[in-house]
Amino acid sequence: MIKETHLNINIVGRNLKYYKDLGYNVIVGQKILVKIEDIQKNSHVRITAICDCCGNENDISLYAYNKNKKLRNIYYCDRCKQLKIE
């Protein structure tokens, strides 16, 4: 589970069109507050992820969180992941 509901995103040339298409009023170099579900899935922005098994909070990239969640349909921290493997 992701702890944040909104994050500040830096607008650069790569993501300008994406956020404009979503309806945000943006210019390059600006920081905007974006809903977590509107952030691109392959973004490397840092989030606080809560382990679905033990409840520990981890600071990871959104990309790593989505990759982990896609494989197992649940998010495990590194410690719980190791216990699950054993």
mmCIF file of N, CA and C in Angstrom:
data_model
loop_
_atom_site.group_PDB
_atom_site.id
_atom_site.type_symbol
_atom_site.label_atom_id
_atom_site.label_comp_id
_atom_site.label_asym_id
_atom_site.label_seq_id
_atom_site.Cartn_x
_atom_site.Cartn_y
_atom_site.Cartn_z
ATOM 1 N N MET A 1 0.851 -1.162 0.000
ATOM 2 C CA MET A 1 0.000 0.000 0.000
ATOM 3 C C MET A 1 0.904 1.234 0.000
ATOM 4 N N ILE A 2 0.466 2.264 -0.700
ATOM 5 C CA ILE A 2 1.212 3.512 -0.752
ATOM 6 C C ILE A 2 0.642 4.473 0.281
ATOM 7 N N LYS A 3 1.524 5.051 1.077
ATOM 8 C CA LYS A 3 1.105 5.921 2.171
ATOM 9 C C LYS A 3 0.587 7.271 1.666
ATOM 10 N N GLU A 4 1.252 7.844 0.658
ATOM 11 C CA GLU A 4 0.899 9.165 0.160
ATOM 12 C C GLU A 4 -0.339 9.119 -0.737
ATOM 13 N N THR A 5 -1.084 10.209 -0.758
ATOM 14 C CA THR A 5 -2.197 10.338 -1.695
ATOM 15 C C THR A 5 -1.844 11.316 -2.805
ATOM 16 N N HIS A 6 -0.917 12.240 -2.534
ATOM 17 C CA HIS A 6 -0.456 13.224 -3.506
ATOM 18 C C HIS A 6 1.061 13.370 -3.381
ATOM 19 N N LEU A 7 1.721 13.715 -4.486
ATOM 20 C CA LEU A 7 3.160 13.957 -4.478
ATOM 21 C C LEU A 7 3.486 15.193 -5.302
ATOM 22 N N ASN A 8 4.584 15.871 -4.950
ATOM 23 C CA ASN A 8 5.081 16.978 -5.751
ATOM 24 C C ASN A 8 5.925 16.417 -6.884
ATOM 25 N N ILE A 9 5.627 16.821 -8.100
ATOM 26 C CA ILE A 9 6.325 16.345 -9.287
ATOM 27 C C ILE A 9 6.972 17.535 -9.985
ATOM 28 N N ASN A 10 8.225 17.381 -10.404
ATOM 29 C CA ASN A 10 8.897 18.391 -11.212
ATOM 30 C C ASN A 10 8.478 18.204 -12.664
ATOM 31 N N ILE A 11 8.066 19.267 -13.301
ATOM 32 C CA ILE A 11 7.673 19.192 -14.702
ATOM 33 C C ILE A 11 8.904 19.438 -15.567
ATOM 34 N N VAL A 12 9.191 18.478 -16.432
ATOM 35 C CA VAL A 12 10.294 18.561 -17.389
ATOM 36 C C VAL A 12 9.716 18.265 -18.773
ATOM 37 N N GLY A 13 10.546 18.383 -19.781
ATOM 38 C CA GLY A 13 10.082 18.163 -21.149
ATOM 39 C C GLY A 13 9.483 16.791 -21.376
ATOM 40 N N ARG A 14 10.009 15.773 -20.687
ATOM 41 C CA ARG A 14 9.531 14.393 -20.870
ATOM 42 C C ARG A 14 8.099 14.188 -20.393
ATOM 43 N N ASN A 15 7.712 14.867 -19.315
ATOM 44 C CA ASN A 15 6.387 14.611 -18.750
ATOM 45 C C ASN A 15 5.400 15.761 -18.954
ATOM 46 N N LEU A 16 5.811 16.800 -19.652
ATOM 47 C CA LEU A 16 4.955 17.965 -19.871
ATOM 48 C C LEU A 16 3.654 17.580 -20.567
ATOM 49 N N LYS A 17 3.739 16.901 -21.700
ATOM 50 C CA LYS A 17 2.545 16.514 -22.466
ATOM 51 C C LYS A 17 1.647 15.567 -21.657
ATOM 52 N N TYR A 18 2.252 14.634 -20.945
ATOM 53 C CA TYR A 18 1.484 13.669 -20.151
ATOM 54 C C TYR A 18 0.575 14.378 -19.150
ATOM 55 N N TYR A 19 1.119 15.325 -18.389
ATOM 56 C CA TYR A 19 0.321 16.017 -17.373
ATOM 57 C C TYR A 19 -0.639 17.034 -17.981
ATOM 58 N N LYS A 20 -0.273 17.630 -19.116
ATOM 59 C CA LYS A 20 -1.214 18.516 -19.814
ATOM 60 C C LYS A 20 -2.419 17.729 -20.300
ATOM 61 N N ASP A 21 -2.177 16.516 -20.833
ATOM 62 C CA ASP A 21 -3.267 15.656 -21.306
ATOM 63 C C ASP A 21 -4.189 15.223 -20.171
ATOM 64 N N LEU A 22 -3.664 15.158 -18.951
ATOM 65 C CA LEU A 22 -4.485 14.805 -17.789
ATOM 66 C C LEU A 22 -5.272 15.999 -17.250
ATOM 67 N N GLY A 23 -4.998 17.182 -17.790
ATOM 68 C CA GLY A 23 -5.757 18.363 -17.383
ATOM 69 C C GLY A 23 -5.036 19.286 -16.417
ATOM 70 N N TYR A 24 -3.779 18.989 -16.099
ATOM 71 C CA TYR A 24 -3.014 19.866 -15.215
ATOM 72 C C TYR A 24 -2.510 21.060 -16.016
ATOM 73 N N ASN A 25 -2.509 22.244 -15.411
ATOM 74 C CA ASN A 25 -1.984 23.452 -16.025
ATOM 75 C C ASN A 25 -0.518 23.562 -15.638
ATOM 76 N N VAL A 26 0.396 23.187 -16.553
ATOM 77 C CA VAL A 26 1.809 23.063 -16.210
ATOM 78 C C VAL A 26 2.703 23.797 -17.197
ATOM 79 N N ILE A 27 3.888 24.153 -16.710
ATOM 80 C CA ILE A 27 4.967 24.658 -17.558
ATOM 81 C C ILE A 27 6.261 23.997 -17.096
ATOM 82 N N VAL A 28 7.243 23.925 -17.992
ATOM 83 C CA VAL A 28 8.520 23.289 -17.672
ATOM 84 C C VAL A 28 9.202 24.041 -16.538
ATOM 85 N N GLY A 29 9.760 23.300 -15.583
ATOM 86 C CA GLY A 29 10.444 23.880 -14.439
ATOM 87 C C GLY A 29 9.559 24.069 -13.225
ATOM 88 N N GLN A 30 8.281 23.835 -13.372
ATOM 89 C CA GLN A 30 7.316 24.017 -12.293
ATOM 90 C C GLN A 30 7.203 22.740 -11.463
ATOM 91 N N LYS A 31 6.885 22.892 -10.193
ATOM 92 C CA LYS A 31 6.557 21.755 -9.324
ATOM 93 C C LYS A 31 5.064 21.797 -9.092
ATOM 94 N N ILE A 32 4.394 20.646 -9.286
ATOM 95 C CA ILE A 32 2.951 20.589 -9.074
ATOM 96 C C ILE A 32 2.608 19.438 -8.139
ATOM 97 N N LEU A 33 1.471 19.560 -7.476
ATOM 98 C CA LEU A 33 0.951 18.510 -6.606
ATOM 99 C C LEU A 33 0.047 17.617 -7.448
ATOM 100 N N VAL A 34 0.383 16.334 -7.528
ATOM 101 C CA VAL A 34 -0.313 15.388 -8.395
ATOM 102 C C VAL A 34 -0.872 14.245 -7.559
ATOM 103 N N LYS A 35 -2.089 13.798 -7.887
ATOM 104 C CA LYS A 35 -2.652 12.616 -7.228
ATOM 105 C C LYS A 35 -1.784 11.410 -7.564
ATOM 106 N N ILE A 36 -1.609 10.520 -6.626
ATOM 107 C CA ILE A 36 -0.724 9.370 -6.795
ATOM 108 C C ILE A 36 -1.154 8.501 -7.982
ATOM 109 N N GLU A 37 -2.458 8.400 -8.239
ATOM 110 C CA GLU A 37 -2.919 7.565 -9.354
ATOM 111 C C GLU A 37 -2.673 8.207 -10.714
ATOM 112 N N ASP A 38 -2.338 9.518 -10.753
ATOM 113 C CA ASP A 38 -2.042 10.200 -12.012
ATOM 114 C C ASP A 38 -0.566 10.142 -12.386
ATOM 115 N N ILE A 39 0.289 9.675 -11.483
ATOM 116 C CA ILE A 39 1.722 9.607 -11.772
ATOM 117 C C ILE A 39 1.983 8.420 -12.688
ATOM 118 N N GLN A 40 2.883 8.629 -13.648
ATOM 119 C CA GLN A 40 3.227 7.566 -14.585
ATOM 120 C C GLN A 40 3.743 6.341 -13.835
ATOM 121 N N LYS A 41 3.332 5.152 -14.273
ATOM 122 C CA LYS A 41 3.687 3.913 -13.575
ATOM 123 C C LYS A 41 5.182 3.621 -13.602
ATOM 124 N N ASN A 42 5.905 4.127 -14.607
ATOM 125 C CA ASN A 42 7.342 3.871 -14.694
ATOM 126 C C ASN A 42 8.167 5.000 -14.086
ATOM 127 N N SER A 43 7.525 5.885 -13.325
ATOM 128 C CA SER A 43 8.212 7.005 -12.695
ATOM 129 C C SER A 43 9.116 6.515 -11.570
ATOM 130 N N HIS A 44 10.252 7.176 -11.419
ATOM 131 C CA HIS A 44 11.190 6.810 -10.361
ATOM 132 C C HIS A 44 11.084 7.736 -9.156
ATOM 133 N N VAL A 45 9.957 8.439 -9.040
ATOM 134 C CA VAL A 45 9.709 9.313 -7.892
ATOM 135 C C VAL A 45 9.652 8.435 -6.638
ATOM 136 N N ARG A 46 10.157 8.954 -5.521
ATOM 137 C CA ARG A 46 10.216 8.183 -4.279
ATOM 138 C C ARG A 46 8.878 8.252 -3.541
ATOM 139 N N ILE A 47 8.433 7.112 -3.055
ATOM 140 C CA ILE A 47 7.190 7.009 -2.294
ATOM 141 C C ILE A 47 7.467 6.264 -0.993
ATOM 142 N N THR A 48 6.509 6.304 -0.084
ATOM 143 C CA THR A 48 6.566 5.500 1.132
ATOM 144 C C THR A 48 5.611 4.331 0.939
ATOM 145 N N ALA A 49 6.185 3.129 0.834
ATOM 146 C CA ALA A 49 5.390 1.924 0.638
ATOM 147 C C ALA A 49 5.249 1.199 1.971
ATOM 148 N N ILE A 50 4.050 0.722 2.254
ATOM 149 C CA ILE A 50 3.775 -0.006 3.490
ATOM 150 C C ILE A 50 3.629 -1.487 3.146
ATOM 151 N N CYS A 51 4.417 -2.324 3.808
ATOM 152 C CA CYS A 51 4.399 -3.767 3.567
ATOM 153 C C CYS A 51 3.024 -4.324 3.927
ATOM 154 N N ASP A 52 2.436 -5.093 3.025
ATOM 155 C CA ASP A 52 1.121 -5.680 3.269
ATOM 156 C C ASP A 52 1.178 -6.829 4.270
ATOM 157 N N CYS A 53 2.387 -7.310 4.572
ATOM 158 C CA CYS A 53 2.538 -8.424 5.498
ATOM 159 C C CYS A 53 2.805 -7.942 6.930
ATOM 160 N N CYS A 54 3.834 -7.085 7.105
ATOM 161 C CA CYS A 54 4.241 -6.693 8.459
ATOM 162 C C CYS A 54 3.933 -5.234 8.806
ATOM 163 N N GLY A 55 3.631 -4.413 7.809
ATOM 164 C CA GLY A 55 3.295 -3.015 8.071
ATOM 165 C C GLY A 55 4.478 -2.069 8.116
ATOM 166 N N ASN A 56 5.692 -2.565 7.852
ATOM 167 C CA ASN A 56 6.870 -1.688 7.827
ATOM 168 C C ASN A 56 6.769 -0.705 6.669
ATOM 169 N N GLU A 57 7.302 0.498 6.878
ATOM 170 C CA GLU A 57 7.313 1.518 5.840
ATOM 171 C C GLU A 57 8.688 1.558 5.187
ATOM 172 N N ASN A 58 8.717 1.614 3.856
ATOM 173 C CA ASN A 58 9.963 1.669 3.103
ATOM 174 C C ASN A 58 9.906 2.810 2.105
ATOM 175 N N ASP A 59 11.041 3.472 1.915
ATOM 176 C CA ASP A 59 11.163 4.539 0.924
ATOM 177 C C ASP A 59 11.719 3.914 -0.355
ATOM 178 N N ILE A 60 10.865 3.735 -1.369
ATOM 179 C CA ILE A 60 11.279 3.126 -2.628
ATOM 180 C C ILE A 60 10.713 3.938 -3.791
ATOM 181 N N SER A 61 11.167 3.614 -4.995
ATOM 182 C CA SER A 61 10.640 4.306 -6.168
ATOM 183 C C SER A 61 9.275 3.714 -6.533
ATOM 184 N N LEU A 62 8.455 4.520 -7.172
ATOM 185 C CA LEU A 62 7.139 4.053 -7.609
ATOM 186 C C LEU A 62 7.290 2.914 -8.613
ATOM 187 N N TYR A 63 8.319 2.988 -9.457
ATOM 188 C CA TYR A 63 8.586 1.937 -10.434
ATOM 189 C C TYR A 63 8.850 0.602 -9.731
ATOM 190 N N ALA A 64 9.694 0.607 -8.696
ATOM 191 C CA ALA A 64 10.009 -0.622 -7.955
ATOM 192 C C ALA A 64 8.766 -1.160 -7.249
ATOM 193 N N TYR A 65 7.951 -0.275 -6.698
ATOM 194 C CA TYR A 65 6.719 -0.689 -6.034
ATOM 195 C C TYR A 65 5.784 -1.377 -7.028
ATOM 196 N N ASN A 66 5.581 -0.767 -8.190
ATOM 197 C CA ASN A 66 4.685 -1.339 -9.195
ATOM 198 C C ASN A 66 5.200 -2.668 -9.728
ATOM 199 N N LYS A 67 6.512 -2.779 -9.878
ATOM 200 C CA LYS A 67 7.117 -4.034 -10.342
ATOM 201 C C LYS A 67 6.886 -5.149 -9.323
ATOM 202 N N ASN A 68 7.107 -4.844 -8.043
ATOM 203 C CA ASN A 68 6.901 -5.804 -6.962
ATOM 204 C C ASN A 68 5.432 -6.206 -6.885
ATOM 205 N N LYS A 69 4.545 -5.235 -6.961
ATOM 206 C CA LYS A 69 3.105 -5.478 -6.844
ATOM 207 C C LYS A 69 2.584 -6.302 -8.032
ATOM 208 N N LYS A 70 3.145 -6.054 -9.223
ATOM 209 C CA LYS A 70 2.714 -6.766 -10.421
ATOM 210 C C LYS A 70 3.067 -8.254 -10.336
ATOM 211 N N LEU A 71 4.230 -8.573 -9.782
ATOM 212 C CA LEU A 71 4.678 -9.960 -9.695
ATOM 213 C C LEU A 71 3.848 -10.783 -8.712
ATOM 214 N N ARG A 72 3.492 -10.180 -7.584
ATOM 215 C CA ARG A 72 2.840 -10.943 -6.515
ATOM 216 C C ARG A 72 1.430 -10.484 -6.192
ATOM 217 N N ASN A 73 1.008 -9.360 -6.761
ATOM 218 C CA ASN A 73 -0.280 -8.748 -6.471
ATOM 219 C C ASN A 73 -0.401 -8.330 -5.009
ATOM 220 N N ILE A 74 0.761 -8.225 -4.352
ATOM 221 C CA ILE A 74 0.847 -7.779 -2.966
ATOM 222 C C ILE A 74 2.248 -7.203 -2.789
ATOM 223 N N TYR A 75 2.410 -6.190 -1.925
ATOM 224 C CA TYR A 75 3.733 -5.615 -1.719
ATOM 225 C C TYR A 75 4.355 -6.194 -0.454
ATOM 226 N N TYR A 76 5.561 -6.759 -0.596
ATOM 227 C CA TYR A 76 6.346 -7.262 0.531
ATOM 228 C C TYR A 76 7.610 -6.426 0.678
ATOM 229 N N CYS A 77 7.983 -6.093 1.917
ATOM 230 C CA CYS A 77 9.276 -5.463 2.157
ATOM 231 C C CYS A 77 10.361 -6.524 1.930
ATOM 232 N N ASP A 78 11.624 -6.110 1.944
ATOM 233 C CA ASP A 78 12.716 -7.052 1.674
ATOM 234 C C ASP A 78 12.761 -8.181 2.704
ATOM 235 N N ARG A 79 12.492 -7.864 3.968
ATOM 236 C CA ARG A 79 12.542 -8.891 5.021
ATOM 237 C C ARG A 79 11.442 -9.928 4.818
ATOM 238 N N CYS A 80 10.231 -9.484 4.553
ATOM 239 C CA CYS A 80 9.110 -10.413 4.349
ATOM 240 C C CYS A 80 9.280 -11.210 3.065
ATOM 241 N N LYS A 81 9.897 -10.582 2.059
ATOM 242 C CA LYS A 81 10.140 -11.257 0.794
ATOM 243 C C LYS A 81 11.085 -12.427 1.016
ATOM 244 N N GLN A 82 12.132 -12.206 1.841
ATOM 245 C CA GLN A 82 13.095 -13.275 2.152
ATOM 246 C C GLN A 82 12.419 -14.393 2.943
ATOM 247 N N LEU A 83 11.568 -14.045 3.896
ATOM 248 C CA LEU A 83 10.853 -15.066 4.676
ATOM 249 C C LEU A 83 9.940 -15.877 3.775
ATOM 250 N N LYS A 84 9.298 -15.231 2.837
ATOM 251 C CA LYS A 84 8.392 -15.907 1.902
ATOM 252 C C LYS A 84 9.175 -16.893 1.019
ATOM 253 N N ILE A 85 10.377 -16.495 0.591
ATOM 254 C CA ILE A 85 11.210 -17.354 -0.251
ATOM 255 C C ILE A 85 11.649 -18.602 0.520
ATOM 256 N N GLU A 86 12.033 -18.404 1.795
ATOM 257 C CA GLU A 86 12.500 -19.530 2.611
ATOM 258 C C GLU A 86 11.334 -20.445 2.936
#
